[in-house]
Tab-separated table of C-alpha atoms and ligand atoms in Angstrom:
chain	number	residue	atom	x	y	z
A	1	UNK	CA	256.306	-195.861	240.003
A	2	UNK	CA	258.607	-197.679	241.948
A	3	UNK	CA	256.535	-197.446	244.894
A	4	UNK	CA	253.830	-198.860	243.210
A	5	UNK	CA	255.455	-201.706	242.103
A	6	UNK	CA	256.991	-202.408	245.428
A	7	UNK	CA	253.216	-202.245	246.980
A	8	UNK	CA	252.320	-204.817	244.160
A	9	UNK	CA	255.234	-206.739	245.278
A	10	UNK	CA	254.683	-206.792	248.944
A	11	UNK	CA	251.183	-207.905	248.280
A	12	UNK	CA	252.163	-210.673	246.277
A	13	UNK	CA	254.723	-211.905	249.213
A	14	UNK	CA	251.779	-211.315	251.568
A	15	UNK	CA	249.312	-213.434	249.568
A	16	UNK	CA	252.161	-216.503	249.105
A	17	UNK	CA	252.605	-216.072	252.891
A	18	UNK	CA	249.099	-216.851	253.400
A	19	UNK	CA	249.051	-219.881	250.951
A	20	UNK	CA	252.305	-221.107	251.991
A	21	UNK	CA	254.500	-219.829	255.019
A	22	UNK	CA	257.405	-221.258	253.473
A	23	UNK	CA	257.651	-219.541	250.499
A	24	UNK	CA	258.434	-216.147	252.566
A	25	UNK	CA	261.507	-217.996	254.184
A	26	UNK	CA	262.798	-219.496	250.952
A	27	UNK	CA	263.348	-215.898	249.455
A	28	UNK	CA	267.036	-216.408	248.806
A	29	UNK	CA	268.713	-215.283	252.091
A	30	UNK	CA	270.943	-217.694	253.425
A	31	UNK	CA	270.346	-218.755	257.198
A	32	UNK	CA	271.758	-221.752	259.025
A	33	UNK	CA	272.132	-223.121	262.342
A	34	UNK	CA	275.612	-222.556	262.737
A	35	UNK	CA	278.956	-220.450	261.218
A	36	UNK	CA	278.180	-216.941	260.280
A	37	UNK	CA	274.574	-217.306	259.347
A	38	UNK	CA	273.667	-218.771	263.219
A	39	UNK	CA	270.436	-217.926	265.019
A	40	UNK	CA	272.047	-215.085	266.804
A	41	UNK	CA	272.658	-213.429	263.295
A	42	UNK	CA	269.191	-214.283	261.688
A	43	UNK	CA	267.624	-210.472	262.525
A	44	UNK	CA	270.675	-209.129	260.612
A	45	UNK	CA	270.604	-211.488	257.579
A	46	UNK	CA	267.751	-209.423	256.026
A	47	UNK	CA	265.136	-206.855	256.995
A	48	UNK	CA	262.607	-209.589	256.350
A	49	UNK	CA	264.092	-211.336	259.229
A	50	UNK	CA	263.949	-208.426	261.648
A	51	UNK	CA	261.334	-210.092	263.966
A	52	UNK	CA	264.050	-213.084	264.671
A	53	UNK	CA	265.892	-210.007	266.731
A	54	UNK	CA	263.215	-207.544	267.533
A	55	UNK	CA	260.393	-209.724	268.182
A	56	UNK	CA	258.830	-210.218	271.930
A	57	UNK	CA	256.987	-213.188	271.598
A	58	UNK	CA	259.647	-215.709	269.894
A	59	UNK	CA	259.826	-219.260	269.585
A	60	UNK	CA	261.050	-221.816	271.169
A	61	UNK	CA	260.891	-221.388	274.627
A	62	UNK	CA	261.755	-223.164	277.825
A	63	UNK	CA	258.415	-224.414	278.987
A	64	UNK	CA	258.084	-223.878	282.909
A	65	UNK	CA	255.771	-222.568	285.404
A	66	UNK	CA	252.614	-223.391	283.253
A	67	UNK	CA	249.463	-222.411	284.799
A	68	UNK	CA	246.080	-224.499	284.688
A	69	UNK	CA	244.295	-223.771	281.352
A	70	UNK	CA	240.839	-224.971	280.079
A	71	UNK	CA	240.596	-228.713	279.889
A	72	UNK	CA	242.178	-230.577	277.144
A	73	UNK	CA	240.287	-229.762	274.120
A	74	UNK	CA	242.170	-230.600	270.805
A	75	UNK	CA	240.598	-232.840	268.283
A	76	UNK	CA	242.393	-234.546	265.483
A	77	UNK	CA	240.677	-235.217	261.969
A	78	UNK	CA	243.829	-236.590	260.294
A	79	UNK	CA	243.430	-238.334	256.922
A	80	UNK	CA	245.784	-240.386	254.992
A	81	UNK	CA	247.805	-238.552	252.578
A	82	UNK	CA	250.326	-239.604	249.947
A	83	UNK	CA	253.938	-239.638	250.962
A	84	UNK	CA	255.827	-236.301	249.633
A	85	UNK	CA	259.081	-235.689	251.537
A	86	UNK	CA	261.244	-232.579	251.027
A	87	UNK	CA	264.591	-231.998	251.908
A	88	UNK	CA	264.670	-228.537	252.338
A	89	UNK	CA	268.266	-227.793	253.147
A	90	UNK	CA	267.047	-226.829	257.031
A	91	UNK	CA	265.161	-230.064	258.030
A	92	UNK	CA	263.254	-233.075	256.530
A	93	UNK	CA	259.344	-232.210	255.868
A	94	UNK	CA	256.375	-234.131	254.783
A	95	UNK	CA	254.209	-232.123	252.653
A	96	UNK	CA	250.411	-233.058	253.461
A	97	UNK	CA	247.306	-232.955	251.085
A	98	UNK	CA	244.408	-230.939	251.897
A	99	UNK	CA	241.629	-232.258	254.191
A	100	UNK	CA	243.182	-233.134	257.222
A	101	UNK	CA	242.145	-230.872	260.353
A	102	UNK	CA	242.974	-230.252	263.955
A	103	UNK	CA	240.470	-228.236	266.315
A	104	UNK	CA	242.088	-226.508	269.211
A	105	UNK	CA	239.709	-224.963	271.736
A	106	UNK	CA	237.007	-224.644	269.200
A	107	UNK	CA	239.153	-223.078	266.223
A	108	UNK	CA	239.640	-225.318	262.965
A	109	UNK	CA	243.234	-225.447	261.120
A	110	UNK	CA	244.301	-227.627	258.252
A	111	UNK	CA	247.414	-229.462	258.522
A	112	UNK	CA	249.867	-228.023	255.655
A	113	UNK	CA	253.381	-230.105	256.680
A	114	UNK	CA	255.167	-231.776	259.293
A	115	UNK	CA	259.227	-231.433	259.977
A	116	UNK	CA	261.470	-232.408	262.523
A	117	UNK	CA	264.106	-230.701	264.773
A	118	UNK	CA	267.295	-232.002	266.534
A	119	UNK	CA	267.504	-231.723	269.292
A	120	UNK	CA	264.226	-230.280	270.195
A	121	UNK	CA	263.374	-226.662	270.312
A	122	UNK	CA	261.449	-226.351	272.991
A	123	UNK	CA	262.525	-227.514	276.556
A	124	UNK	CA	260.150	-228.779	279.277
A	125	UNK	CA	261.163	-227.573	282.701
A	126	UNK	CA	264.874	-227.082	281.293
A	127	UNK	CA	265.037	-230.381	279.670
A	128	UNK	CA	265.675	-230.756	275.862
A	129	UNK	CA	264.437	-233.978	274.096
A	130	UNK	CA	266.691	-235.850	271.302
A	131	UNK	CA	264.275	-234.587	268.600
A	132	UNK	CA	260.924	-232.547	268.044
A	133	UNK	CA	258.086	-233.011	265.711
A	134	UNK	CA	256.403	-229.955	264.468
A	135	UNK	CA	253.023	-230.356	262.885
A	136	UNK	CA	252.048	-226.966	260.955
A	137	UNK	CA	248.350	-226.016	260.361
A	138	UNK	CA	246.878	-222.746	258.983
A	139	UNK	CA	243.228	-221.682	259.275
A	140	UNK	CA	241.050	-219.789	256.675
A	141	UNK	CA	242.573	-216.365	257.893
A	142	UNK	CA	246.043	-217.452	257.374
A	143	UNK	CA	246.875	-217.981	261.145
A	144	UNK	CA	249.339	-220.695	262.129
A	145	UNK	CA	248.864	-223.352	264.683
A	146	UNK	CA	251.648	-225.559	265.359
A	147	UNK	CA	251.497	-228.859	267.173
A	148	UNK	CA	254.694	-230.058	268.930
A	149	UNK	CA	255.535	-233.336	269.995
A	150	UNK	CA	258.753	-234.091	271.871
A	151	UNK	CA	260.397	-237.214	270.677
A	152	UNK	CA	262.373	-239.606	272.782
A	153	UNK	CA	264.467	-242.513	272.403
A	154	UNK	CA	262.686	-245.846	272.534
A	155	UNK	CA	261.182	-248.393	270.057
A	156	UNK	CA	261.273	-248.304	266.142
A	157	UNK	CA	258.398	-246.127	264.873
A	158	UNK	CA	257.356	-247.538	261.545
A	159	UNK	CA	256.105	-244.250	259.805
A	160	UNK	CA	259.509	-242.751	260.713
A	161	UNK	CA	261.305	-245.703	258.816
A	162	UNK	CA	258.726	-245.020	255.771
A	163	UNK	CA	259.775	-240.993	255.645
A	164	UNK	CA	263.365	-241.671	256.363
A	165	UNK	CA	263.440	-244.381	253.668
A	166	UNK	CA	262.573	-241.736	251.041
A	167	UNK	CA	264.757	-238.540	252.274
A	168	UNK	CA	266.067	-237.229	248.780
A	169	UNK	CA	269.018	-235.061	248.275
A	170	UNK	CA	269.030	-231.156	249.364
A	171	UNK	CA	266.628	-229.076	247.266
A	172	UNK	CA	264.805	-232.065	246.008
A	173	UNK	CA	261.330	-233.530	246.827
A	174	UNK	CA	260.360	-237.280	246.463
A	175	UNK	CA	256.769	-238.214	245.958
A	176	UNK	CA	255.901	-241.488	246.968
A	177	UNK	CA	252.502	-241.327	245.296
A	178	UNK	CA	251.381	-245.348	245.998
A	179	UNK	CA	252.301	-245.075	249.682
A	180	UNK	CA	249.630	-243.322	251.577
A	181	UNK	CA	250.613	-242.008	255.510
A	182	UNK	CA	248.719	-240.955	258.385
A	183	UNK	CA	250.241	-238.335	260.709
A	184	UNK	CA	247.876	-239.346	263.333
A	185	UNK	CA	250.422	-242.007	263.829
A	186	UNK	CA	252.875	-239.863	265.127
A	187	UNK	CA	250.492	-238.404	267.998
A	188	UNK	CA	251.065	-239.361	271.765
A	189	UNK	CA	247.980	-241.473	273.204
A	190	UNK	CA	247.697	-238.526	276.110
A	191	UNK	CA	246.445	-235.319	274.707
A	192	UNK	CA	247.312	-232.891	277.751
A	193	UNK	CA	249.261	-230.211	276.126
A	194	UNK	CA	250.737	-227.049	277.030
A	195	UNK	CA	249.740	-223.691	274.916
A	196	UNK	CA	251.332	-220.378	274.479
A	197	UNK	CA	251.462	-217.491	271.640
A	198	UNK	CA	255.103	-217.486	269.905
A	199	UNK	CA	256.447	-217.453	266.468
A	200	UNK	CA	257.830	-219.366	263.684
A	201	UNK	CA	261.148	-220.744	264.791
A	202	UNK	CA	263.050	-220.098	261.488
A	203	UNK	CA	263.483	-216.639	259.500
A	204	UNK	CA	261.302	-214.497	259.195
A	205	UNK	CA	260.322	-215.729	262.676
A	206	UNK	CA	257.027	-214.138	262.202
A	207	UNK	CA	254.665	-213.938	265.472
A	208	UNK	CA	251.115	-214.722	266.151
A	209	UNK	CA	251.670	-218.440	265.993
A	210	UNK	CA	249.371	-220.570	268.368
A	211	UNK	CA	251.930	-223.349	270.018
A	212	UNK	CA	250.574	-226.444	271.372
A	213	UNK	CA	253.066	-228.855	272.808
A	214	UNK	CA	252.049	-232.215	274.180
A	215	UNK	CA	253.341	-233.297	277.606
A	216	UNK	CA	253.634	-237.054	276.228
A	217	UNK	CA	256.567	-237.613	274.221
A	218	UNK	CA	256.320	-240.135	271.402
A	219	UNK	CA	259.243	-242.779	271.010
A	220	UNK	CA	261.372	-243.553	268.010
A	221	UNK	CA	264.376	-245.972	267.813
A	222	UNK	CA	268.040	-244.656	268.580
A	223	UNK	CA	269.018	-245.754	264.983
A	224	UNK	CA	266.037	-243.851	263.654
A	225	UNK	CA	267.537	-240.547	265.922
A	226	UNK	CA	270.801	-241.172	264.182
A	227	UNK	CA	269.945	-241.326	260.735
A	228	UNK	CA	268.152	-238.185	261.383
A	229	UNK	CA	271.399	-236.747	263.132
A	230	UNK	CA	273.411	-237.989	259.878
A	231	UNK	CA	271.873	-235.665	257.679
A	232	UNK	CA	270.912	-232.567	260.092
A	233	UNK	CA	273.139	-232.694	263.149
A	234	UNK	CA	271.666	-229.679	264.785
A	235	UNK	CA	268.434	-228.088	263.440
A	236	UNK	CA	267.042	-226.236	266.409
A	237	UNK	CA	266.832	-222.709	267.322
A	238	UNK	CA	267.908	-221.867	270.914
A	239	UNK	CA	265.138	-220.895	273.352
A	240	UNK	CA	264.087	-217.499	273.531
A	241	UNK	CA	263.048	-214.954	276.135
A	242	UNK	CA	259.632	-215.581	277.451
A	243	UNK	CA	258.901	-211.741	278.343
A	244	UNK	CA	256.116	-212.472	280.634
A	245	UNK	CA	254.171	-214.628	278.480
A	246	UNK	CA	251.941	-217.348	280.038
A	247	UNK	CA	252.062	-220.812	279.122
A	248	UNK	CA	248.955	-222.694	280.008
A	249	UNK	CA	248.971	-226.649	280.843
A	250	UNK	CA	245.431	-228.359	279.240
A	251	UNK	CA	244.537	-231.805	280.821
B	1	LIG	ZN1	259.649	-226.519	263.224
C-alpha cells in the first residue's frame, strides 16, 4: 500500500516536472549559493538532488575548445507576453505566456520563462561575464532547451528597466497585466552559438538539457547590474567538469 502510494506520488511529481521544471526544485528542501547549503553540498541535501553530485553531464561549464558544428540554425518566434515577475528566492524570473517558440536545428521548443544569474554561470575561454540570461524552453516531450545570453556592462536596456521596476519581495509575484514585453528584445543580433548537452544549474540538477549559448553578449548598464546585485549578490553555480563532452560552435 505504501509502495503503491509512493508510485502514485512519484508519477505525480514526474508529471509536474513535465509541466513545470520549477515545481520539482520548489519541493521544500533549502538550497543556496552560500553558507552550509552552498553548491558543493547540493547533492547531499536531498536524495532528489543526487545528480548535482553524481551527474557526469552537469552545467554550467567553461566553454573552450569548441569544434565547428553545423551552420547556425536557430530561429526565434517570440510573441509579446504580459509582464509577470517572480522573485523566487534564488533569482528574478519572468514567466512567459504560451505561444512563443524557438526552433533549434529543426526541433521546436516553447518559451516558459527567463531569469538571470550574477556573475555568469558559463565561462567562455576562461572568462566570466557580469551576468547571464537564461531563456528556458520545453518541447512536447518535456525536453528542455536553454538559450544562454552573456550580459556585459554597457548602455541601459529598456526591457531590463521594466523588469527591475517590478521586482517583488522574495516569494512573491508581480503581475503587470497591462504591460506587454517581448523577450526577443534580449537577444543579440549575431546568432552564432555554442551548444552542448548539460543539466539544470540548480537543484535537482537534472540532465538531458540542451544548452545553446550565444557568442555575442548583450549589454545592460552598470546601474542595472548593480541593482540586480543588490538583491542577489551571487546566484551562480560554479563551473562543472566537462568530462569529455563536446562543445560545438554553430556560425
Ligand atoms: Zn539559469
